Structure formats: structure tokens, C-alpha cells
Short mmCIF file of C-alpha atoms in Angstrom, two decimals:
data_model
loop_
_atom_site.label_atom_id
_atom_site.label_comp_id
_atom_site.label_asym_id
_atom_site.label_seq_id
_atom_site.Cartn_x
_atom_site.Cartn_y
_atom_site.Cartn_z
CA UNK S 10 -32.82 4.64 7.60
CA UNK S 11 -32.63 3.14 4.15
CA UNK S 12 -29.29 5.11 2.21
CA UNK S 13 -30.50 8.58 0.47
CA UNK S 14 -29.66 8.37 -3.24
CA UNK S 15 -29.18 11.29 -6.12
CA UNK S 16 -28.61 10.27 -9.70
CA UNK S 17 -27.64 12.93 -12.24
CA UNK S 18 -27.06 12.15 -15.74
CA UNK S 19 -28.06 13.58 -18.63
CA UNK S 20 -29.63 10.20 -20.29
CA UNK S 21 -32.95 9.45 -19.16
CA UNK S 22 -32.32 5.76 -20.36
CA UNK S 23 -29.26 5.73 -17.74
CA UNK S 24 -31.23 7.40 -14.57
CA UNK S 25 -33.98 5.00 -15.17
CA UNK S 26 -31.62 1.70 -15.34
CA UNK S 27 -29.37 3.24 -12.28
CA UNK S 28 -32.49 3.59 -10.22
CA UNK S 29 -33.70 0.11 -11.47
CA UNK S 30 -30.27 -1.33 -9.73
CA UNK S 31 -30.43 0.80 -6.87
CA UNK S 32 -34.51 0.51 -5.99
CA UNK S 33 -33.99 -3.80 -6.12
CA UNK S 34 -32.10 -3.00 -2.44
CA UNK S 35 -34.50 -2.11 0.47
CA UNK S 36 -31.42 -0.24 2.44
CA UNK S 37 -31.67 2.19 -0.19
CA UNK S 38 -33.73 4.93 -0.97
CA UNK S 39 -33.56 6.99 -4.76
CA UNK S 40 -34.81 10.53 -3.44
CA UNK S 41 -34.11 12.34 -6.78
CA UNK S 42 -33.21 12.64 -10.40
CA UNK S 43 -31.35 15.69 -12.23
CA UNK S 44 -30.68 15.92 -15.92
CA UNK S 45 -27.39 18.47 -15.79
CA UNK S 46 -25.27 20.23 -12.79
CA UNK S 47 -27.92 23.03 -12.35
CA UNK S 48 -30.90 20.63 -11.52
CA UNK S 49 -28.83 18.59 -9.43
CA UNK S 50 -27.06 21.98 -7.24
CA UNK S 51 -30.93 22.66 -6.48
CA UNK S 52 -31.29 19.20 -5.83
CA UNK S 53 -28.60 18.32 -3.44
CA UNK S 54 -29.57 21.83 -1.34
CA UNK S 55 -33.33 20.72 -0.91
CA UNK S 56 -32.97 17.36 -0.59
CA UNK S 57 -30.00 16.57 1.34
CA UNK S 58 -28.65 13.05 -0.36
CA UNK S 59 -26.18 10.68 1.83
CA UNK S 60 -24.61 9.86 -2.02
CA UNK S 61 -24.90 11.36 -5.08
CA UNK S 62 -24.18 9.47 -8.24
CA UNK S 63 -22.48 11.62 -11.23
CA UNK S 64 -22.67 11.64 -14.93
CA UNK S 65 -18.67 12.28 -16.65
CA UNK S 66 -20.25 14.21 -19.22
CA UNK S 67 -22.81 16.30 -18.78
CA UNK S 68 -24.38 19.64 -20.54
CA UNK S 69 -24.17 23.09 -19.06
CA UNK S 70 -21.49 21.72 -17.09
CA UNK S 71 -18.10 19.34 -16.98
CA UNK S 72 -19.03 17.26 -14.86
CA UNK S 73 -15.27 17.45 -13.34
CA UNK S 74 -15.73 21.45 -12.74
CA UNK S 75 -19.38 20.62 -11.24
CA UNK S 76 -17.51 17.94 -8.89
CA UNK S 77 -14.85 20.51 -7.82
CA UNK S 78 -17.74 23.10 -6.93
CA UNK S 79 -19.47 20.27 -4.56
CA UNK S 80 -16.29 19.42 -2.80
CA UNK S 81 -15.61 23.01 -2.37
CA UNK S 82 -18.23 24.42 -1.06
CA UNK S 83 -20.48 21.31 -0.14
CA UNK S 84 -18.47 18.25 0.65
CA UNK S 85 -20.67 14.95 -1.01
CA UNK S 86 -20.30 11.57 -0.98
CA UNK S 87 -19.88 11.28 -5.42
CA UNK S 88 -19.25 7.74 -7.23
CA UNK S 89 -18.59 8.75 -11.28
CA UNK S 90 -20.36 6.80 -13.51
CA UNK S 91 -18.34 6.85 -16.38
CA UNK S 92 -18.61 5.04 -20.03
CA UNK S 93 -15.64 2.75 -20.82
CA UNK S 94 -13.65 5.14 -23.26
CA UNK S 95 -10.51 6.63 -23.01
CA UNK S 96 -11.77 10.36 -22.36
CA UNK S 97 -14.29 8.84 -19.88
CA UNK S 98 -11.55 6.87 -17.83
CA UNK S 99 -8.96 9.97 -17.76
CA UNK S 100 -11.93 12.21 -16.99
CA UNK S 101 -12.87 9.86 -14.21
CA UNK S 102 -9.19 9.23 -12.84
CA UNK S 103 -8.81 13.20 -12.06
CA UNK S 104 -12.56 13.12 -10.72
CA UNK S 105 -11.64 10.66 -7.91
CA UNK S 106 -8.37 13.09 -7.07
CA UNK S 107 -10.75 15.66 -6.90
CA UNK S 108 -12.35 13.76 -4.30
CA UNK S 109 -15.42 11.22 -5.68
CA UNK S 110 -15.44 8.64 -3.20
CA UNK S 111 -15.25 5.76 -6.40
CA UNK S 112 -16.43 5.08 -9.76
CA UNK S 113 -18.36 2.29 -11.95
CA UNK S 114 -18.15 2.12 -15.63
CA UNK S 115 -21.63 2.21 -17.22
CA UNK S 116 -22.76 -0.96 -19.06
CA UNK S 117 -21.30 -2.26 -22.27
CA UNK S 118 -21.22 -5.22 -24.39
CA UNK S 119 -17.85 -5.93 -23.09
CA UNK S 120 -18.81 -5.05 -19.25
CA UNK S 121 -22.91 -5.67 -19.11
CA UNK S 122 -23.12 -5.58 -15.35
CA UNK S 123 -21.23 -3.30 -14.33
CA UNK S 124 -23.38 -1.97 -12.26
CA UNK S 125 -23.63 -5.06 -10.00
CA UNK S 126 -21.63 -4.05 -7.54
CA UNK S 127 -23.18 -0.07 -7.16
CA UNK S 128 -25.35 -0.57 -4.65
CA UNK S 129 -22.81 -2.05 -2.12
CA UNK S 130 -20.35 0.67 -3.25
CA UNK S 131 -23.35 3.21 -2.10
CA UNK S 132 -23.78 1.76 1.38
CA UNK S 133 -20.20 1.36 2.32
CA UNK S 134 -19.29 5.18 0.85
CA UNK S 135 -22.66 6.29 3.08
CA UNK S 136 -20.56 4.58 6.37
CA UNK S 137 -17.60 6.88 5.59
CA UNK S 138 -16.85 10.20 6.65
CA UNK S 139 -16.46 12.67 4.81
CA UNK S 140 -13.33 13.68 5.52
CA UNK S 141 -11.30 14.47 1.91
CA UNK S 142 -8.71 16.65 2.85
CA UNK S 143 -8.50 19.31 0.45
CA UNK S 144 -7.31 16.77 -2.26
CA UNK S 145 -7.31 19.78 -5.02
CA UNK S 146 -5.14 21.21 -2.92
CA UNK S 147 -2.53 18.49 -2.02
CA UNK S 148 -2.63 17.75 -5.86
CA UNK S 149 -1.51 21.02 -6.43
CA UNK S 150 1.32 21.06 -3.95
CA UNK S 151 2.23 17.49 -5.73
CA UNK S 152 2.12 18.53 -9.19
CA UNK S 153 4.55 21.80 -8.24
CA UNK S 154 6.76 19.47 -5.54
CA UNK S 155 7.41 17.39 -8.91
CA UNK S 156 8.15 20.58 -11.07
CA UNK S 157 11.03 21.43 -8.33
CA UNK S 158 12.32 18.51 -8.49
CA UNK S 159 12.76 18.25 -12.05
CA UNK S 160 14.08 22.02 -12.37
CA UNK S 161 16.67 20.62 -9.39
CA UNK S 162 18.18 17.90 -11.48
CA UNK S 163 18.20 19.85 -14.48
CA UNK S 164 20.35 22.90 -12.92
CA UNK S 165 22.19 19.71 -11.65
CA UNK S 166 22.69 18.23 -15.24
CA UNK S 167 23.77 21.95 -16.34
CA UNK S 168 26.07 22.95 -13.52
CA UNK S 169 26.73 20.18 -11.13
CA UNK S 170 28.49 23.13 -8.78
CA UNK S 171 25.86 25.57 -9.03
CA UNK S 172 24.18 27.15 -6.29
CA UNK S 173 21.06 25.55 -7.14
CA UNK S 174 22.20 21.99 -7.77
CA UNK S 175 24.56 22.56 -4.61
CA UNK S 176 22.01 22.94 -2.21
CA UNK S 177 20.52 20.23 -0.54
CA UNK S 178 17.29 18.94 0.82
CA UNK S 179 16.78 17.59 4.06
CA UNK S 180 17.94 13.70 3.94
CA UNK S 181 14.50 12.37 4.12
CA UNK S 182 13.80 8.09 3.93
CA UNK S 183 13.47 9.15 -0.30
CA UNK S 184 16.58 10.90 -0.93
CA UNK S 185 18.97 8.76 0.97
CA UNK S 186 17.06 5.49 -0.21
CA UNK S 187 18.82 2.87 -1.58
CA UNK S 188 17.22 -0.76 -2.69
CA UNK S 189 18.19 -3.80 -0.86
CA UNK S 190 16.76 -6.45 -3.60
CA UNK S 191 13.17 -6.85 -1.64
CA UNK S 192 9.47 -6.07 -3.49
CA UNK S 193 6.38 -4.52 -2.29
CA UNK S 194 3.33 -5.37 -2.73
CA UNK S 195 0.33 -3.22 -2.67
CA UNK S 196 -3.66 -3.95 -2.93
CA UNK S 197 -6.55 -1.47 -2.93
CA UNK S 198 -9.99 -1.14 -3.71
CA UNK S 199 -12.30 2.09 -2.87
CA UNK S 200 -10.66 5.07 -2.17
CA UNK S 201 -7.07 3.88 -3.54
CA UNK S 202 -6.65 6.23 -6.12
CA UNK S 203 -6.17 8.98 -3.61
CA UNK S 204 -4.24 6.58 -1.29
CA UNK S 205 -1.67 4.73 -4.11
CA UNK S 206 -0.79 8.83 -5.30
CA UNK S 207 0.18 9.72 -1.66
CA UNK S 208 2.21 6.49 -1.40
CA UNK S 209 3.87 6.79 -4.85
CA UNK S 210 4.51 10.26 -5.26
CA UNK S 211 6.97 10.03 -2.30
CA UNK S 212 8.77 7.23 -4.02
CA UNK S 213 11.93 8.10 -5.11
CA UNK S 214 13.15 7.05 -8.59
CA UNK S 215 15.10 4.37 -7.88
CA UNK S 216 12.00 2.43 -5.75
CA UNK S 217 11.26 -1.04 -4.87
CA UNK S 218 10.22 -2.76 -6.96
CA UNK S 219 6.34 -2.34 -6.90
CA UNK S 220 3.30 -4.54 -8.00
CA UNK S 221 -0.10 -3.29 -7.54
CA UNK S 222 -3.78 -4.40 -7.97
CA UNK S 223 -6.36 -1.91 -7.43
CA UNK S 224 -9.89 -2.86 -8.21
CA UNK S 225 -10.98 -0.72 -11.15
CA UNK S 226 -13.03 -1.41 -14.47
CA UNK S 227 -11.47 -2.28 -17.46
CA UNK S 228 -9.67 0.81 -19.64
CA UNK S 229 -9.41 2.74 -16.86
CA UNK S 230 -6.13 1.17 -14.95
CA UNK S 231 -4.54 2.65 -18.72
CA UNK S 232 -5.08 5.61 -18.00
CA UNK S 233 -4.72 5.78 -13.62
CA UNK S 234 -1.23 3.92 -14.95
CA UNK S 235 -0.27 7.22 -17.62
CA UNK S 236 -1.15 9.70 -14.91
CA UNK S 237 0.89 8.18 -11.90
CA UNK S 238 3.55 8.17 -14.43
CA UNK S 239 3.45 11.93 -14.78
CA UNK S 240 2.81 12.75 -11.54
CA UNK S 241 5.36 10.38 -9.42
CA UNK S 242 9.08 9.71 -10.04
CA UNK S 243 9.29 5.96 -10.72
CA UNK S 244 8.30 4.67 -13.86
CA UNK S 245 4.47 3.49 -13.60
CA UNK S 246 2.76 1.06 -16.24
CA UNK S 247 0.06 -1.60 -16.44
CA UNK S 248 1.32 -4.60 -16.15
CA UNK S 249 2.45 -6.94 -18.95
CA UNK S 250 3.14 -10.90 -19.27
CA UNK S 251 6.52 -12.09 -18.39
CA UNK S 252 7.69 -8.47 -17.96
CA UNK S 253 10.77 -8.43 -15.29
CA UNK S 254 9.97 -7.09 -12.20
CA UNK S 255 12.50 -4.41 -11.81
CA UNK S 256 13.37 -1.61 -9.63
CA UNK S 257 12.45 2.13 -10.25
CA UNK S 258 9.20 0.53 -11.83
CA UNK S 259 6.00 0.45 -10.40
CA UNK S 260 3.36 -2.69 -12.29
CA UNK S 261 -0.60 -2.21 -12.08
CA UNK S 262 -2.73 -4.97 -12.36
CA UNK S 263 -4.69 -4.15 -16.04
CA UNK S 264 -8.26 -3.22 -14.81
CA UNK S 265 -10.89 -6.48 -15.14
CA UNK S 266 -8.91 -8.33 -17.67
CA UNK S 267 -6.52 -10.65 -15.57
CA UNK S 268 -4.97 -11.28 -12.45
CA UNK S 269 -1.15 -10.36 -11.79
CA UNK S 270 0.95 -12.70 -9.98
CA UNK S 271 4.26 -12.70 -9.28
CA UNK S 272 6.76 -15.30 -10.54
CA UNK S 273 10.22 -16.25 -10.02
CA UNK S 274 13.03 -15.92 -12.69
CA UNK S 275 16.23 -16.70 -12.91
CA UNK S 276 18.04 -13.82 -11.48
CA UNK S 277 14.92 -12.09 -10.27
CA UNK S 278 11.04 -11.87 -10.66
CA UNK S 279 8.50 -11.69 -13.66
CA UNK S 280 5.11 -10.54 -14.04
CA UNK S 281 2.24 -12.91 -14.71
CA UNK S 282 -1.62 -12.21 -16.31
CA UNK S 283 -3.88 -14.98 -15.42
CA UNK S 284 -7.37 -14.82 -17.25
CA UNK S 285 -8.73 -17.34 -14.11
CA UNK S 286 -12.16 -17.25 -12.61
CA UNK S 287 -12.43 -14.02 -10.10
CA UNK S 288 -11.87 -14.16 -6.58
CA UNK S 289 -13.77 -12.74 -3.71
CA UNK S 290 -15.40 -11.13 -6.95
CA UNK S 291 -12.45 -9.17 -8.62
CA UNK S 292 -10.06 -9.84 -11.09
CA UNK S 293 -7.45 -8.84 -10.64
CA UNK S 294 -8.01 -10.14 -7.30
CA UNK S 295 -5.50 -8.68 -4.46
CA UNK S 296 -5.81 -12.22 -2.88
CA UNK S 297 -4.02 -13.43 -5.79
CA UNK S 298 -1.24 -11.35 -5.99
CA UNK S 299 -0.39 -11.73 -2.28
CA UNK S 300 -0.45 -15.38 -2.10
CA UNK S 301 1.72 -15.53 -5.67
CA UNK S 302 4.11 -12.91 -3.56
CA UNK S 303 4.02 -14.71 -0.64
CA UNK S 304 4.93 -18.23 -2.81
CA UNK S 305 7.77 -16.69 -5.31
CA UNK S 306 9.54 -14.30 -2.79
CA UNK S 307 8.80 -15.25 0.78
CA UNK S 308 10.67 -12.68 3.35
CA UNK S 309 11.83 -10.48 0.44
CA UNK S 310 8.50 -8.87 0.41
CA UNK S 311 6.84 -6.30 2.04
CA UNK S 312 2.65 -6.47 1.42
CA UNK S 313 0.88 -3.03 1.67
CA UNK S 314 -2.92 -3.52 2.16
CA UNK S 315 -5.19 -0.17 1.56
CA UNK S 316 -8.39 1.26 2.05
CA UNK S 317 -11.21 -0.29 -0.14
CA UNK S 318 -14.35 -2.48 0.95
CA UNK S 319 -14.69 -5.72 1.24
CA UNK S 320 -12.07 -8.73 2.40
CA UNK S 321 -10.29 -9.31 -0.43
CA UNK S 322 -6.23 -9.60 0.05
CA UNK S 323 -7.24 -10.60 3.76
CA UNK S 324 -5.86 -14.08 3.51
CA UNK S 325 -3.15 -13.47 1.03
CA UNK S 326 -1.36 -10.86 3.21
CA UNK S 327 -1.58 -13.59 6.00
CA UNK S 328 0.09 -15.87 3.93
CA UNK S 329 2.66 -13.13 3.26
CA UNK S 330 3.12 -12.42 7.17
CA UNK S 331 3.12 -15.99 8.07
CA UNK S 332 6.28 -17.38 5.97
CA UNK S 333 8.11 -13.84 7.04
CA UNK S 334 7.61 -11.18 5.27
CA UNK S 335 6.33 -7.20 6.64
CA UNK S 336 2.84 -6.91 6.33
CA UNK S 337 1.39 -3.01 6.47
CA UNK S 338 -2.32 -1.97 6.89
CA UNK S 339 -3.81 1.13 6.50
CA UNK S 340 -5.40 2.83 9.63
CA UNK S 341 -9.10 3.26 10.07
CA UNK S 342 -8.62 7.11 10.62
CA UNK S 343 -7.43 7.31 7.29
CA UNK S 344 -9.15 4.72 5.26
CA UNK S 345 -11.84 5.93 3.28
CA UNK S 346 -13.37 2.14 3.84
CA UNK S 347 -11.98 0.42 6.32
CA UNK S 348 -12.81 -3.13 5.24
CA UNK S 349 -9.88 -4.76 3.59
CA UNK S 350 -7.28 -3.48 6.08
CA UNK S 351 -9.91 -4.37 9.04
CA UNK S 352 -10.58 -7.78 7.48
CA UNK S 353 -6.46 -8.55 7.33
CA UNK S 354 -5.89 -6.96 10.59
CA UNK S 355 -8.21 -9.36 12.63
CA UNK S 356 -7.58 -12.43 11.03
CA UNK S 357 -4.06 -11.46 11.77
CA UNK S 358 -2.42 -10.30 8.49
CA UNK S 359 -1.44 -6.89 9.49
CA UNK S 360 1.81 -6.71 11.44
CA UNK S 361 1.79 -2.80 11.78
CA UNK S 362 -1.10 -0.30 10.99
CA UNK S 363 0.08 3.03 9.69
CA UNK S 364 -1.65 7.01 8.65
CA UNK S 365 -1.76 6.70 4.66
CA UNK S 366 0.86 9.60 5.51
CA UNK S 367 3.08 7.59 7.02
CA UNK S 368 3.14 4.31 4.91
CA UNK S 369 5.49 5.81 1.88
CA UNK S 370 8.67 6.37 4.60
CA UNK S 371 7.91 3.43 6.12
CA UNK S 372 8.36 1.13 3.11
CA UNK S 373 11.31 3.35 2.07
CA UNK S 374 12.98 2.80 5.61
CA UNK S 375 12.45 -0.72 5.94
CA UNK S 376 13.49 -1.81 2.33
CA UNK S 377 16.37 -0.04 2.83
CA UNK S 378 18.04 -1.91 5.99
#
């Protein structure tokens, strides 16, 4: 059965060239249009859709508060189609917390096929479960989890023999880590905005060193970058040219513009943006940055592959495992698509599989031996 398809948007213009992209694939099947949130809740009740694609901004409705009704009281398969702003991109970001499955950037003179890639997005979201996991509610517990914290070291600051600053937590892999020199590496595609907060928001602030690619359209790895910065303790930034690789700092790959690699310095590592052809059909290509890893720091790595589809960062996590360093994949129960973890686990690149729940203390415990 060819994949069930709702588009809502508000621009006539955009349904049409959305269902233009979609219709040129015979495994997929556009069953319906809506023009705001309240023709497209009728909509998904009579016609059932595998996927529903999603407007940002939409009338009668945010489309972020129309997204947090669906997953509440109708879990959907949702990919955002967003336009290449700012607003859009930080609108988007908390949309895919929420729990849309991905997003693609609407075209632009700067990004004219964009949409290229949408219709395998749609089939590989309409092979996943549905299985979000109240993410409004874990971002909640995150958000306050971080306030504690933060009140903690301030009654620390204050009154180092206070009550409050005297008690202690449990000595968890986080609060008793300390770095012993080696990087990770991390690469993601669909579903990794969920996956990399889990991860990082149990990083404590003195982490490994951490460089990450995540496939995402351009403008919008800004602003994924500002909010894992509020929301985690390490400092998190897009990445920058020749910036030293340092620890307590996490590096994201800037969104479509170049690929990061990792170089040796003296004394350490450096960040480097390569404007090279794509590979496997991203840049910044995950590929890339494991194989520059697996060149510049050998067995003082540790390479993190995540959900996402596709095979890219396959080979470049076996080159990682094969000169000596810890390779991690993400389990298929938790994936969201498992295709780049199953790609580098049967070629061989995985050396342990891990819950997304389980990968954070893991890195933490192994990093620190």
C-alpha cells in the first residue's frame, strides 16, 4: 500500500508544489489537503494519514500548539515544513521536541530543492513506530532538573556549608566525572534532535570534548545550537574554523554549509569547515567527521552513531573501530530510524549497541577510566 500523505499549509502555492514532489513517487499516495489546523483536525479523523506534513505558521492556529494537540491526544507521524528564517528554525527546533518525526526547510534561492529528499523522509518515518514517549513531558522534567541544578550551585556559591549546598546527590557517572583527555564523536540524522537532548542534557559541565554533525538545513543548526545551550550544562555552539576543540564544549556541524572535521594541533585538536562536494548526500556529512576523527585522534575517541536514515557515518565509524577506538550504536528499540546505526552495525562499526537512555553514562563511564 502506497504511503498515505496529509499536507497542511496555509499557501495554496506550497500544497500544490509539496504534492507535485510527493505524487512523482508511486509508493506514495497524497489523500488530502487542509488550509489551517481546523481543516486538517477534520482531516486527519476521516481520513486516517500514515504522515502528515505541517505548515510552522499557520492561521487560526500555531502550528506548534496544533502539533502538541496531535501528539496528545492523537499520536501522528508530523515532518515541519518550515521557511529558512530564524523564527521558522526556533519554531521548528521546539516542534521536533514536541515530537515531529523531522523537518525540511521550504525552497529558497539559497536552498531550491529542498524538498528533494521529502519523499524518502515520508517512507522511512511511515516504517517507524510511533512510539514518542511523552517528549512534552520529559522536556519538562529537563527544563526543571536544570533549574535545580542551577539553584544548587547558587546556594553553593552563597553558603558553601548550607544545608542546601551540603546535601548531596547520588554519585551518578555525571557528578563524579572527570575527563581523561579523549573526544567523542557523535552523528545523527532523523530523529536526533530528541536523541542528541537526552544524550547532552546528562552531560555534566566539564564533558568530553564533543563534535557533532546532525543532518539539518541550513539556519537551523543556529538555533538547535542556542537551545542545547540553555537547556544542557556544557557549553553548546556551531562550529567554527580552527576553533580548539576543548572540554566542557560541545561543536555542531553548521547546518548545509560545510563539513566539520577534526584536526590535530599542537597540544590538542581544532575544528575544521570544509565547503567539499557532499557525501552520501549531506554536508556536513557524518562520514566525514568520523574518518577525520578516526585519522587525527585514533584510540582517543569514542564515535556515537544515532538514529537517522540512511548509511551515512557507516564506514567512518568503522574506520574509527578499526585503528582502536569505542564505537557506540543506538538500538533499534529506540531509534526512531534505524538505518545509520543498522548500516554501521552490520558492516561491523558498532562495537556495543545501547537504549538512547543508556548511551549518556556510558560515554561518561568510559571516558573517565
Amino acid at each position: 500500500m502506497p504511503v498515505r500523505v496529509l499536507i497542511v499549509d496555509d499557501s495554496a502555492t506550497m500544497r500544490g508544489l509539496i504534492a507535485a514532489t510527493l505524487c512523482r513517487d508511486p509508493a506514495i499516495s497524497v489523500v488530502g489537503e487542509a488550509a489551517d489546523p481546523l481543516e486538517a483536525r477534520q482531516a486527519i479523523k476521516t481520513l486516517d494519514p500514515d504522515v502528515v506534513t505541517l505548515d510552522v505558521e499557520m492561521p487560526n492556529m500555531n502550528g506548534l500548539e496544533f502539533l502538541a494537540r496531535i501528539m496528545r491526544l492523537r499520536p501522528t507521524r508530523v515532518i515541519m515544513v518550515s521557511t529558512m528564517t530564524e523564527r521558522g528554525a526556533s519554531t521548528t527546533i521546539k516542534a521536533l521536541e514536541i515530537g515531529a518525526f523531522d523537518c525540511v526547510a521550504k525552497p529558497s534561492a539559497k536552498d531550491p530543492r529542498s524538498f528533494d529528499e521529502l519523499p524518502a523522509k515520508i517512507k522511512a518515518i511511515a516504517a517507524s513506530p510511533i512510539n514518542r514517549q511523552e517528549p512534552l513531558r520529559q522536556e519538562s522534567h529537563r527544563q526543571e532538573s536544570h533549574r535545580q541544578e542551577l539553584h544548587r550551585q547558587e546556594l553553593h556559591r552563597q553558603d558553601p556549608t548550607s544545608a542546601g549546598a551540603a546535601r548531596r546527590e547520588p554519585q551518578t557517572a555525571s557528578s563524579r566525572y572527570s575527563p581523561d583527555g579523549r573526544l567523542v564523536a557523535i552523528g545523527s540524522s532523523t530523529g536526533g534532535v530528541e536523541a542528541l537532548l537526552t544524550i547532552l542534557s546528562q552531560f555534566p559541565e566539564n564533558c568530553p570534548p564533543t563534535i557533532v554533525t546532525q543532518h539539518m538545513p541550513p539556519v537551523f543548526t543556529a538555533s538547535f545550537a542556542a537551545r542545547l545551550d540553555r537547556l544542557c550544562k556544557p557549553h553548546v555552539a556551531e562550529a567554527v574554523d580552527g576553533a580548539p576543540i576543548l572540554p566542557g564544549r560541545v561543536y555542531l556541524a553548521p547546518g548545509g554549509a560545510a563539513h566539520l572535521e577534526v584536526v590535530k594541533h599542537v597540544g590538542g585538536y581544532r575544528c575544521r569547515l570544509t565547503n567539499t562536494e557532499a557525501v552520501n548526500g549531506h554536508r556536513p556529512s557524518v562520514d566525514v567527521l568520523f574518518n577525520s576523527v578516526a585519522q587525527s585522534a585514533g584510540r582517543n575517541a569514542l564515535g556515537v552513531i544515532l538514529t537517522g536514515m540512511g548509511r551515512d557515518g557507516a564506514q567512518g565509524l568503522l574506520a574509527m573501530r578499526k585503528i582502536g577506538a569505542e564505537t557506540i550504536g543506538q538500538d533499534e528499540a529506540s531509534s526512531l530510524v534505524y538505518g545509520m546505526p543498522k548500516a554501521a552495525f552490520e558492516i561491523g562499526g558498532v562495537g556495543k549497541q545501547l537504549t538512547l537512555q543508556r548511551i549518556a553514562a556510558h560515554i561518561l563511564t568510559s571516558t573517565n577510566q
